[in-house]
Amino acid sequence: MADHPPFGPPGRSGTTFTRVTRPDDAPIRVHAPGRVNLIGEHTDYTGGLVFPMAIDRGTTLSGTRRHGGVILTSDDAPGRVEIALPFVGDPASLDPRWASFVAAVAAELGATDGIEGHLRSNIPAGAGLSSSAALMCAVALALGFDGTPLELARHARRAEHAATGVPTGIMDQYCIAAAVAGHAMLIDCDDLSIEQVPVPDDIDIVVRFIAHRTLRGSAYRDRVEECARAEDEIGPLRSATAYEVNSITDPTARKRARHVVHENQRVRDFAAALRRADYPTLGNLLRASHASLRDEFDTSTPHMDAAVDELNAIDGVFGARMTGGGFGGCVVAICEPGALQDGWVVTASAGARVLP
Ligand code: GLA
């Protein structure tokens, strides 16, 4: 596994989270950001390249230690979560729905000591901005997780699988665990190496919410299986050539593979263009990524296509595309500062951390 570059205090990429030792009744506060994926969509689960960025919207959990259980309420989710620890059972069956995520993390960490507290979040749920991964990373830190960002990401990903049954990749959790303020992350999902790439401050990155969706019950799992079928025919997509992709006999698998192979190249080109502040090229890559998700990967919706077309036609917008798992969620645009009035201008933020 590739080494991480050295970074600053806990919560930054490459450093270790250390268990917070405080008196039992001392308050604990943790924060985990959401993320927007700039480019590299539906590539993580075939060991491809992704380029997400943690954003200045997130989930904060405040509470105190509680022996033997978790009690949580939330500003933006209904119900009260009450879980006895150690958690045994099927987290996916819990009610309210968000209890599944909390229980799955607690089970994954083997936690016996819990927390009583309250969550506040300004990441809309079901928007493709990784609200669930942020929730799980926050809960893990509050439960005293210690280890590296990659270990945190792996725990949170396995917990997400247990809570939802959706075979998602590692991008969201890894970005949230390892982000560095002011940077987007070029992640190689094969060796899990990260390159932190500075985000210039003479562009705006704008996220527009289009429609709620959940990946449970969506065609996400089908896409994972279609990519696996392509790999059964030609081997790993991360190293496949266009010639090999064209030889895939299953037409659906061939389309999906074509997206993945081209998207991996777009990620490389995007990171290079960002480093040299070549914004028109960034924009073209965003447009091409969207067209591929729409036409080859079938994860866009007419509503998202219309939003992207509208953004691409606005003066000062370099380019836009759908972001996240798709089937709804958000679109992201890169533009000249102030070119877009509607939507959230997001800034590249630090990863999950224990607050002082
Ligand atoms: C969701 C998943 C990620 C990734 C994206 C699509 O966000 O959680 O692992 O597959 O969809 O790029």
mmCIF file of C-alpha atoms and ligand atoms in Angstrom:
data_model
loop_
_atom_site.group_PDB
_atom_site.id
_atom_site.type_symbol
_atom_site.label_atom_id
_atom_site.label_comp_id
_atom_site.label_asym_id
_atom_site.label_seq_id
_atom_site.Cartn_x
_atom_site.Cartn_y
_atom_site.Cartn_z
ATOM 1 C CA MET A 1 0.000 0.000 0.000
ATOM 2 C CA ALA A 2 1.309 3.442 -0.889
ATOM 3 C CA ASP A 3 2.341 5.742 1.916
ATOM 4 C CA HIS A 4 0.423 8.893 2.641
ATOM 5 C CA PRO A 5 2.339 12.121 2.560
ATOM 6 C CA PRO A 6 2.935 13.536 6.034
ATOM 7 C CA PHE A 7 0.227 15.894 7.189
ATOM 8 C CA GLY A 8 -0.710 17.960 10.189
ATOM 9 C CA PRO A 9 -2.877 17.323 13.193
ATOM 10 C CA PRO A 10 -5.251 14.384 13.685
ATOM 11 C CA GLY A 11 -8.044 14.343 11.190
ATOM 12 C CA ARG A 12 -5.685 15.188 8.361
ATOM 13 C CA SER A 13 -4.674 12.639 5.775
ATOM 14 C CA GLY A 14 -1.899 10.307 6.806
ATOM 15 C CA THR A 15 -2.047 10.968 10.524
ATOM 16 C CA THR A 16 -3.644 8.794 13.096
ATOM 17 C CA PHE A 17 -6.803 9.514 15.014
ATOM 18 C CA THR A 18 -6.075 9.052 18.679
ATOM 19 C CA ARG A 19 -8.726 8.003 21.163
ATOM 20 C CA VAL A 20 -9.904 10.998 23.141
ATOM 21 C CA THR A 21 -9.281 10.400 26.802
ATOM 22 C CA ARG A 22 -11.410 12.748 28.823
ATOM 23 C CA PRO A 23 -13.232 12.508 32.141
ATOM 24 C CA ASP A 24 -16.475 10.544 31.704
ATOM 25 C CA ASP A 25 -18.723 13.560 31.857
ATOM 26 C CA ALA A 26 -16.518 15.840 29.710
ATOM 27 C CA PRO A 27 -18.208 16.974 26.496
ATOM 28 C CA ILE A 28 -17.111 15.415 23.212
ATOM 29 C CA ARG A 29 -17.560 17.180 19.908
ATOM 30 C CA VAL A 30 -16.670 15.736 16.548
ATOM 31 C CA HIS A 31 -17.230 16.975 13.017
ATOM 32 C CA ALA A 32 -17.284 15.151 9.685
ATOM 33 C CA PRO A 33 -17.713 16.993 6.384
ATOM 34 C CA GLY A 34 -19.761 15.984 3.370
ATOM 35 C CA ARG A 35 -18.000 15.660 0.034
ATOM 36 C CA VAL A 36 -18.541 16.601 -3.565
ATOM 37 C CA ASN A 37 -16.952 14.473 -6.231
ATOM 38 C CA LEU A 38 -15.398 16.759 -8.854
ATOM 39 C CA ILE A 39 -14.796 13.938 -11.349
ATOM 40 C CA GLY A 40 -14.213 10.183 -11.380
ATOM 41 C CA GLU A 41 -17.714 8.789 -11.044
ATOM 42 C CA HIS A 42 -18.504 5.094 -10.727
ATOM 43 C CA THR A 43 -14.826 4.223 -10.958
ATOM 44 C CA ASP A 44 -13.960 3.499 -7.314
ATOM 45 C CA TYR A 45 -15.405 -0.013 -7.114
ATOM 46 C CA THR A 46 -13.229 -1.165 -10.031
ATOM 47 C CA GLY A 47 -10.053 0.220 -8.455
ATOM 48 C CA GLY A 48 -10.108 3.352 -10.638
ATOM 49 C CA LEU A 49 -9.379 7.014 -10.025
ATOM 50 C CA VAL A 50 -11.598 9.530 -8.236
ATOM 51 C CA PHE A 51 -11.211 13.222 -7.446
ATOM 52 C CA PRO A 52 -13.476 14.278 -4.580
ATOM 53 C CA MET A 53 -13.222 17.185 -2.177
ATOM 54 C CA ALA A 54 -14.556 17.523 1.381
ATOM 55 C CA ILE A 55 -16.880 20.515 1.679
ATOM 56 C CA ASP A 56 -17.748 23.154 4.244
ATOM 57 C CA ARG A 57 -21.028 21.426 5.023
ATOM 58 C CA GLY A 58 -20.980 18.658 7.530
ATOM 59 C CA THR A 59 -22.291 16.828 10.544
ATOM 60 C CA THR A 60 -21.354 17.733 14.104
ATOM 61 C CA LEU A 61 -22.019 15.407 17.009
ATOM 62 C CA SER A 62 -21.927 16.812 20.547
ATOM 63 C CA GLY A 63 -22.369 14.639 23.598
ATOM 64 C CA THR A 64 -20.868 12.857 26.554
ATOM 65 C CA ARG A 65 -19.699 9.284 27.094
ATOM 66 C CA ARG A 66 -22.331 6.775 28.070
ATOM 67 C CA HIS A 67 -21.401 3.326 29.298
ATOM 68 C CA GLY A 68 -23.068 0.439 27.528
ATOM 69 C CA GLY A 69 -25.129 2.295 24.968
ATOM 70 C CA VAL A 70 -25.791 5.078 22.488
ATOM 71 C CA ILE A 71 -28.571 7.626 22.696
ATOM 72 C CA LEU A 72 -28.729 10.159 19.872
ATOM 73 C CA THR A 73 -31.133 12.735 18.558
ATOM 74 C CA SER A 74 -30.735 14.841 15.467
ATOM 75 C CA ASP A 75 -31.810 18.221 14.209
ATOM 76 C CA ASP A 76 -32.501 16.973 10.741
ATOM 77 C CA ALA A 77 -33.625 13.371 11.118
ATOM 78 C CA PRO A 78 -36.701 12.132 12.921
ATOM 79 C CA GLY A 79 -36.794 9.915 15.977
ATOM 80 C CA ARG A 80 -34.366 9.016 18.685
ATOM 81 C CA VAL A 81 -31.706 6.364 18.349
ATOM 82 C CA GLU A 82 -31.223 4.079 21.365
ATOM 83 C CA ILE A 83 -28.821 1.205 21.008
ATOM 84 C CA ALA A 84 -27.399 -1.130 23.649
ATOM 85 C CA LEU A 85 -23.712 -1.968 23.251
ATOM 86 C CA PRO A 86 -22.129 -4.211 22.200
ATOM 87 C CA PHE A 87 -24.608 -4.154 19.325
ATOM 88 C CA VAL A 88 -25.802 -7.528 18.110
ATOM 89 C CA GLY A 89 -28.357 -8.029 15.371
ATOM 90 C CA ASP A 90 -29.062 -6.719 11.927
ATOM 91 C CA PRO A 91 -28.491 -2.954 11.774
ATOM 92 C CA ALA A 92 -30.487 -2.718 8.537
ATOM 93 C CA SER A 93 -33.699 -3.626 10.386
ATOM 94 C CA LEU A 94 -33.593 -0.688 12.816
ATOM 95 C CA ASP A 95 -35.998 2.182 13.030
ATOM 96 C CA PRO A 96 -35.611 5.131 12.588
ATOM 97 C CA ARG A 97 -33.651 4.493 9.450
ATOM 98 C CA TRP A 98 -30.594 6.470 10.541
ATOM 99 C CA ALA A 99 -30.236 4.168 13.569
ATOM 100 C CA SER A 100 -28.970 1.545 11.098
ATOM 101 C CA PHE A 101 -25.905 3.636 10.336
ATOM 102 C CA VAL A 102 -25.164 4.311 13.996
ATOM 103 C CA ALA A 103 -25.584 0.653 14.975
ATOM 104 C CA ALA A 104 -23.552 -0.572 12.009
ATOM 105 C CA VAL A 105 -20.595 1.630 12.985
ATOM 106 C CA ALA A 106 -20.808 0.613 16.633
ATOM 107 C CA ALA A 107 -20.900 -3.063 15.615
ATOM 108 C CA GLU A 108 -18.055 -2.611 13.143
ATOM 109 C CA LEU A 109 -15.854 -1.031 15.840
ATOM 110 C CA GLY A 110 -16.936 -3.549 18.484
ATOM 111 C CA ALA A 111 -17.799 -0.576 20.704
ATOM 112 C CA THR A 112 -18.887 -1.279 24.255
ATOM 113 C CA ASP A 113 -18.838 2.282 25.504
ATOM 114 C CA GLY A 114 -21.180 4.671 23.792
ATOM 115 C CA ILE A 115 -22.254 8.246 23.753
ATOM 116 C CA GLU A 116 -25.324 10.298 24.533
ATOM 117 C CA GLY A 117 -25.629 13.292 22.301
ATOM 118 C CA HIS A 118 -27.139 15.326 19.528
ATOM 119 C CA LEU A 119 -26.353 15.662 15.832
ATOM 120 C CA ARG A 120 -26.575 18.743 13.679
ATOM 121 C CA SER A 121 -26.018 18.551 9.974
ATOM 122 C CA ASN A 122 -26.277 20.886 7.033
ATOM 123 C CA ILE A 123 -25.645 18.180 4.449
ATOM 124 C CA PRO A 124 -29.010 17.376 2.911
ATOM 125 C CA ALA A 125 -29.724 13.638 3.156
ATOM 126 C CA GLY A 126 -30.117 11.772 -0.130
ATOM 127 C CA ALA A 127 -28.405 14.513 -2.136
ATOM 128 C CA GLY A 128 -25.296 12.620 -3.201
ATOM 129 C CA LEU A 129 -23.086 14.656 -0.835
ATOM 130 C CA SER A 130 -22.303 11.691 1.440
ATOM 131 C CA SER A 131 -24.404 12.572 4.443
ATOM 132 C CA SER A 132 -24.415 8.923 5.536
ATOM 133 C CA ALA A 133 -20.627 8.544 5.277
ATOM 134 C CA ALA A 134 -20.235 11.766 7.296
ATOM 135 C CA LEU A 135 -22.637 10.453 9.928
ATOM 136 C CA MET A 136 -20.716 7.205 10.222
ATOM 137 C CA CYS A 137 -17.300 8.855 10.425
ATOM 138 C CA ALA A 138 -18.606 11.256 13.083
ATOM 139 C CA VAL A 139 -20.113 8.437 15.135
ATOM 140 C CA ALA A 140 -16.910 6.394 14.853
ATOM 141 C CA LEU A 141 -14.802 9.269 16.201
ATOM 142 C CA ALA A 142 -17.311 9.941 18.965
ATOM 143 C CA LEU A 143 -17.122 6.263 19.935
ATOM 144 C CA GLY A 144 -13.366 6.678 20.386
ATOM 145 C CA PHE A 145 -12.075 5.256 17.101
ATOM 146 C CA ASP A 146 -8.330 5.364 16.889
ATOM 147 C CA GLY A 147 -6.339 4.492 13.805
ATOM 148 C CA THR A 148 -5.472 5.902 10.411
ATOM 149 C CA PRO A 149 -7.859 7.697 8.036
ATOM 150 C CA LEU A 150 -7.755 4.647 5.768
ATOM 151 C CA GLU A 151 -8.765 2.375 8.652
ATOM 152 C CA LEU A 152 -11.584 4.753 9.521
ATOM 153 C CA ALA A 153 -12.706 4.743 5.884
ATOM 154 C CA ARG A 154 -12.661 0.946 5.724
ATOM 155 C CA HIS A 155 -14.710 0.613 8.921
ATOM 156 C CA ALA A 156 -17.227 3.202 7.735
ATOM 157 C CA ARG A 157 -17.531 1.584 4.314
ATOM 158 C CA ARG A 158 -18.172 -1.869 5.792
ATOM 159 C CA ALA A 159 -20.699 -0.289 8.158
ATOM 160 C CA GLU A 160 -22.448 1.362 5.211
ATOM 161 C CA HIS A 161 -22.683 -2.006 3.471
ATOM 162 C CA ALA A 162 -24.175 -3.557 6.614
ATOM 163 C CA ALA A 163 -26.653 -0.701 7.033
ATOM 164 C CA THR A 164 -27.808 -0.419 3.425
ATOM 165 C CA GLY A 165 -26.839 -3.591 1.567
ATOM 166 C CA VAL A 166 -25.547 -1.371 -1.289
ATOM 167 C CA PRO A 167 -22.045 -2.436 -2.456
ATOM 168 C CA THR A 168 -20.570 1.068 -2.574
ATOM 169 C CA GLY A 169 -16.898 1.889 -3.144
ATOM 170 C CA ILE A 170 -14.526 3.586 -0.716
ATOM 171 C CA MET A 171 -14.423 7.098 -2.191
ATOM 172 C CA ASP A 172 -16.847 8.850 0.152
ATOM 173 C CA GLN A 173 -15.526 7.506 3.429
ATOM 174 C CA TYR A 174 -11.886 7.906 2.416
ATOM 175 C CA CYS A 175 -12.382 11.490 1.293
ATOM 176 C CA ILE A 176 -14.206 12.374 4.500
ATOM 177 C CA ALA A 177 -11.592 10.660 6.681
ATOM 178 C CA ALA A 178 -8.476 11.988 4.943
ATOM 179 C CA ALA A 179 -9.299 15.404 3.458
ATOM 180 C CA VAL A 180 -6.991 18.384 3.898
ATOM 181 C CA ALA A 181 -8.401 21.931 3.885
ATOM 182 C CA GLY A 182 -7.877 23.737 0.602
ATOM 183 C CA HIS A 183 -7.307 20.534 -1.376
ATOM 184 C CA ALA A 184 -9.170 18.077 -3.555
ATOM 185 C CA MET A 185 -7.971 14.479 -3.429
ATOM 186 C CA LEU A 186 -6.776 12.387 -6.310
ATOM 187 C CA ILE A 187 -7.389 8.894 -4.951
ATOM 188 C CA ASP A 188 -6.202 5.756 -6.655
ATOM 189 C CA CYS A 189 -8.773 3.234 -5.476
ATOM 190 C CA ASP A 190 -6.465 0.354 -6.353
ATOM 191 C CA ASP A 191 -3.508 1.034 -4.061
ATOM 192 C CA LEU A 192 -5.465 3.656 -2.050
ATOM 193 C CA SER A 193 -2.735 6.254 -2.438
ATOM 194 C CA ILE A 194 -3.805 9.886 -2.223
ATOM 195 C CA GLU A 195 -2.435 12.983 -3.840
ATOM 196 C CA GLN A 196 -3.718 16.198 -2.299
ATOM 197 C CA VAL A 197 -4.134 18.789 -5.062
ATOM 198 C CA PRO A 198 -4.595 22.455 -4.058
ATOM 199 C CA VAL A 199 -7.887 24.011 -5.176
ATOM 200 C CA PRO A 200 -7.192 27.498 -6.558
ATOM 201 C CA ASP A 201 -9.177 30.365 -5.099
ATOM 202 C CA ASP A 202 -9.942 32.101 -8.403
ATOM 203 C CA ILE A 203 -12.717 29.660 -9.277
ATOM 204 C CA ASP A 204 -16.040 28.875 -7.615
ATOM 205 C CA ILE A 205 -17.172 25.300 -7.149
ATOM 206 C CA VAL A 206 -20.952 25.374 -7.002
ATOM 207 C CA VAL A 207 -23.270 22.551 -6.015
ATOM 208 C CA ARG A 208 -26.942 22.590 -6.936
ATOM 209 C CA PHE A 209 -29.378 20.205 -5.352
ATOM 210 C CA ILE A 210 -31.675 18.585 -7.901
ATOM 211 C CA ALA A 211 -33.655 15.762 -6.292
ATOM 212 C CA HIS A 212 -33.651 13.448 -3.289
ATOM 213 C CA ARG A 213 -32.704 9.890 -3.971
ATOM 214 C CA THR A 214 -31.355 6.859 -2.177
ATOM 215 C CA LEU A 215 -28.934 4.334 -3.611
ATOM 216 C CA ARG A 216 -30.883 1.556 -1.883
ATOM 217 C CA GLY A 217 -33.174 0.076 -4.479
ATOM 218 C CA SER A 218 -31.480 2.073 -7.260
ATOM 219 C CA ALA A 219 -29.587 0.618 -10.214
ATOM 220 C CA TYR A 220 -26.274 1.245 -8.377
ATOM 221 C CA ARG A 221 -25.904 -2.463 -7.617
ATOM 222 C CA ASP A 222 -26.649 -3.273 -11.284
ATOM 223 C CA ARG A 223 -23.829 -0.972 -12.357
ATOM 224 C CA VAL A 224 -21.412 -2.712 -9.980
ATOM 225 C CA GLU A 225 -22.470 -6.075 -11.423
ATOM 226 C CA GLU A 226 -22.267 -4.860 -15.026
ATOM 227 C CA CYS A 227 -18.698 -3.648 -14.432
ATOM 228 C CA ALA A 228 -17.869 -7.009 -12.832
ATOM 229 C CA ARG A 229 -19.223 -8.744 -15.975
ATOM 230 C CA ALA A 230 -16.972 -6.556 -18.117
ATOM 231 C CA GLU A 231 -14.011 -7.496 -15.915
ATOM 232 C CA ASP A 232 -14.900 -11.186 -16.226
ATOM 233 C CA GLU A 233 -14.347 -10.782 -19.957
ATOM 234 C CA ILE A 234 -11.265 -8.535 -20.147
ATOM 235 C CA GLY A 235 -9.736 -8.296 -16.670
ATOM 236 C CA PRO A 236 -9.331 -5.161 -14.504
ATOM 237 C CA LEU A 237 -10.902 -2.079 -16.059
ATOM 238 C CA ARG A 238 -8.274 0.144 -14.478
ATOM 239 C CA SER A 239 -5.704 -1.184 -16.938
ATOM 240 C CA ALA A 240 -8.006 -2.016 -19.871
ATOM 241 C CA THR A 241 -7.376 -0.558 -23.325
ATOM 242 C CA ALA A 242 -10.038 0.815 -25.678
ATOM 243 C CA TYR A 243 -9.377 -2.186 -27.934
ATOM 244 C CA GLU A 244 -10.124 -4.610 -25.088
ATOM 245 C CA VAL A 245 -13.263 -2.688 -24.148
ATOM 246 C CA ASN A 246 -14.533 -2.917 -27.726
ATOM 247 C CA SER A 247 -14.091 -6.677 -27.608
ATOM 248 C CA ILE A 248 -16.585 -7.116 -24.732
ATOM 249 C CA THR A 249 -19.452 -9.191 -26.106
ATOM 250 C CA ASP A 250 -22.164 -8.100 -23.639
ATOM 251 C CA PRO A 251 -23.307 -4.702 -25.026
ATOM 252 C CA THR A 252 -24.377 -3.298 -21.656
ATOM 253 C CA ALA A 253 -21.129 -4.320 -19.978
ATOM 254 C CA ARG A 254 -19.247 -2.824 -22.943
ATOM 255 C CA LYS A 255 -20.960 0.563 -22.487
ATOM 256 C CA ARG A 256 -20.282 0.588 -18.759
ATOM 257 C CA ALA A 257 -16.639 -0.351 -19.308
ATOM 258 C CA ARG A 258 -16.244 2.387 -21.922
ATOM 259 C CA HIS A 259 -17.400 4.945 -19.361
ATOM 260 C CA VAL A 260 -15.028 3.665 -16.679
ATOM 261 C CA VAL A 261 -11.941 3.541 -18.887
ATOM 262 C CA HIS A 262 -12.520 7.044 -20.288
ATOM 263 C CA GLU A 263 -13.497 8.437 -16.894
ATOM 264 C CA ASN A 264 -10.214 7.239 -15.371
ATOM 265 C CA GLN A 265 -8.348 9.141 -18.074
ATOM 266 C CA ARG A 266 -10.531 12.210 -17.502
ATOM 267 C CA VAL A 267 -9.549 12.166 -13.819
ATOM 268 C CA ARG A 268 -5.846 12.208 -14.716
ATOM 269 C CA ASP A 269 -6.414 15.020 -17.209
ATOM 270 C CA PHE A 270 -8.546 16.963 -14.737
ATOM 271 C CA ALA A 271 -5.930 16.831 -11.969
ATOM 272 C CA ALA A 272 -3.272 17.987 -14.449
ATOM 273 C CA ALA A 273 -5.497 20.823 -15.719
ATOM 274 C CA LEU A 274 -6.277 21.921 -12.164
ATOM 275 C CA ARG A 275 -2.570 22.091 -11.337
ATOM 276 C CA ARG A 276 -1.919 24.396 -14.294
ATOM 277 C CA ALA A 277 -5.147 26.403 -13.701
ATOM 278 C CA ASP A 278 -6.460 25.470 -17.153
ATOM 279 C CA TYR A 279 -10.136 26.080 -16.419
ATOM 280 C CA PRO A 280 -11.545 25.680 -19.943
ATOM 281 C CA THR A 281 -10.061 22.165 -19.993
ATOM 282 C CA LEU A 282 -11.579 21.415 -16.570
ATOM 283 C CA GLY A 283 -14.926 22.510 -17.956
ATOM 284 C CA ASN A 284 -14.650 20.320 -21.052
ATOM 285 C CA LEU A 285 -13.793 17.321 -18.877
ATOM 286 C CA LEU A 286 -16.824 17.955 -16.648
ATOM 287 C CA ARG A 287 -19.084 18.094 -19.705
ATOM 288 C CA ALA A 288 -17.577 14.922 -21.152
ATOM 289 C CA SER A 289 -17.969 13.133 -17.816
ATOM 290 C CA HIS A 290 -21.619 14.090 -17.674
ATOM 291 C CA ALA A 291 -22.275 12.975 -21.247
ATOM 292 C CA SER A 292 -20.675 9.624 -20.470
ATOM 293 C CA LEU A 293 -22.705 9.134 -17.274
ATOM 294 C CA ARG A 294 -25.840 10.024 -19.236
ATOM 295 C CA ASP A 295 -25.195 7.993 -22.390
ATOM 296 C CA GLU A 296 -22.903 5.120 -21.392
ATOM 297 C CA PHE A 297 -23.475 4.603 -17.687
ATOM 298 C CA ASP A 298 -27.160 5.587 -17.483
ATOM 299 C CA THR A 299 -26.982 7.145 -14.043
ATOM 300 C CA SER A 300 -28.280 10.607 -14.900
ATOM 301 C CA THR A 301 -31.904 11.721 -15.068
ATOM 302 C CA PRO A 302 -33.664 14.128 -17.475
ATOM 303 C CA HIS A 303 -33.905 16.585 -14.592
ATOM 304 C CA MET A 304 -30.145 16.444 -13.980
ATOM 305 C CA ASP A 305 -29.398 16.659 -17.714
ATOM 306 C CA ALA A 306 -31.536 19.805 -17.949
ATOM 307 C CA ALA A 307 -29.798 21.356 -14.917
ATOM 308 C CA VAL A 308 -26.364 20.604 -16.390
ATOM 309 C CA ASP A 309 -27.355 22.022 -19.804
ATOM 310 C CA GLU A 310 -28.680 25.153 -18.140
ATOM 311 C CA LEU A 311 -25.456 25.627 -16.166
ATOM 312 C CA ASN A 312 -23.245 24.994 -19.186
ATOM 313 C CA ALA A 313 -25.044 27.784 -21.062
ATOM 314 C CA ILE A 314 -24.367 30.441 -18.389
ATOM 315 C CA ASP A 315 -21.619 32.988 -18.991
ATOM 316 C CA GLY A 316 -18.633 32.348 -16.752
ATOM 317 C CA VAL A 317 -19.412 28.651 -16.224
ATOM 318 C CA PHE A 318 -16.519 26.467 -17.387
ATOM 319 C CA GLY A 319 -18.502 23.247 -17.110
ATOM 320 C CA ALA A 320 -20.963 21.208 -15.063
ATOM 321 C CA ARG A 321 -21.950 17.611 -14.487
ATOM 322 C CA MET A 322 -23.948 15.348 -12.208
ATOM 323 C CA THR A 323 -22.014 14.337 -9.102
ATOM 324 C CA GLY A 324 -22.199 11.305 -6.812
ATOM 325 C CA GLY A 325 -23.937 8.000 -7.371
ATOM 326 C CA GLY A 326 -26.633 9.541 -9.577
ATOM 327 C CA PHE A 327 -30.324 8.789 -10.134
ATOM 328 C CA GLY A 328 -30.919 12.187 -8.511
ATOM 329 C CA GLY A 329 -28.822 14.127 -6.049
ATOM 330 C CA CYS A 330 -26.721 17.129 -7.049
ATOM 331 C CA VAL A 331 -24.910 18.670 -9.974
ATOM 332 C CA VAL A 332 -21.569 20.451 -9.636
ATOM 333 C CA ALA A 333 -20.268 23.355 -11.705
ATOM 334 C CA ILE A 334 -16.910 25.121 -11.887
ATOM 335 C CA CYS A 335 -17.162 28.775 -12.775
ATOM 336 C CA GLU A 336 -15.652 32.208 -12.491
ATOM 337 C CA PRO A 337 -16.141 33.680 -9.013
ATOM 338 C CA GLY A 338 -19.672 35.022 -8.632
ATOM 339 C CA ALA A 339 -20.899 33.672 -11.993
ATOM 340 C CA LEU A 340 -23.601 31.588 -10.312
ATOM 341 C CA GLN A 341 -26.041 33.010 -7.798
ATOM 342 C CA ASP A 342 -28.144 29.890 -7.173
ATOM 343 C CA GLY A 343 -26.616 26.940 -5.372
ATOM 344 C CA TRP A 344 -23.939 26.476 -2.729
ATOM 345 C CA VAL A 345 -20.450 27.741 -3.343
ATOM 346 C CA VAL A 346 -18.469 25.040 -1.527
ATOM 347 C CA THR A 347 -14.913 25.294 -0.280
ATOM 348 C CA ALA A 348 -12.402 22.488 0.146
ATOM 349 C CA SER A 349 -12.449 21.575 3.823
ATOM 350 C CA ALA A 350 -10.569 19.427 6.319
ATOM 351 C CA GLY A 351 -11.647 15.867 6.987
ATOM 352 C CA ALA A 352 -13.355 14.305 10.000
ATOM 353 C CA ARG A 353 -11.930 15.461 13.300
ATOM 354 C CA VAL A 354 -12.391 15.664 17.020
ATOM 355 C CA LEU A 355 -13.078 19.289 17.944
ATOM 356 C CA PRO A 356 -11.245 20.874 20.877
HETATM 357 C C1 GLA B 1 -21.642 6.660 -4.260
HETATM 358 C C2 GLA B 1 -20.752 5.604 -3.635
HETATM 359 C C3 GLA B 1 -19.296 5.796 -4.049
HETATM 360 C C4 GLA B 1 -19.154 5.930 -5.552
HETATM 361 C C5 GLA B 1 -20.157 6.950 -6.109
HETATM 362 C C6 GLA B 1 -20.154 6.997 -7.606
HETATM 363 O O1 GLA B 1 -21.334 7.914 -3.741
HETATM 364 O O2 GLA B 1 -20.844 5.629 -2.234
HETATM 365 O O3 GLA B 1 -18.521 4.728 -3.566
HETATM 366 O O4 GLA B 1 -19.268 4.697 -6.193
HETATM 367 O O5 GLA B 1 -21.480 6.674 -5.676
HETATM 368 O O6 GLA B 1 -18.957 7.526 -8.071
#
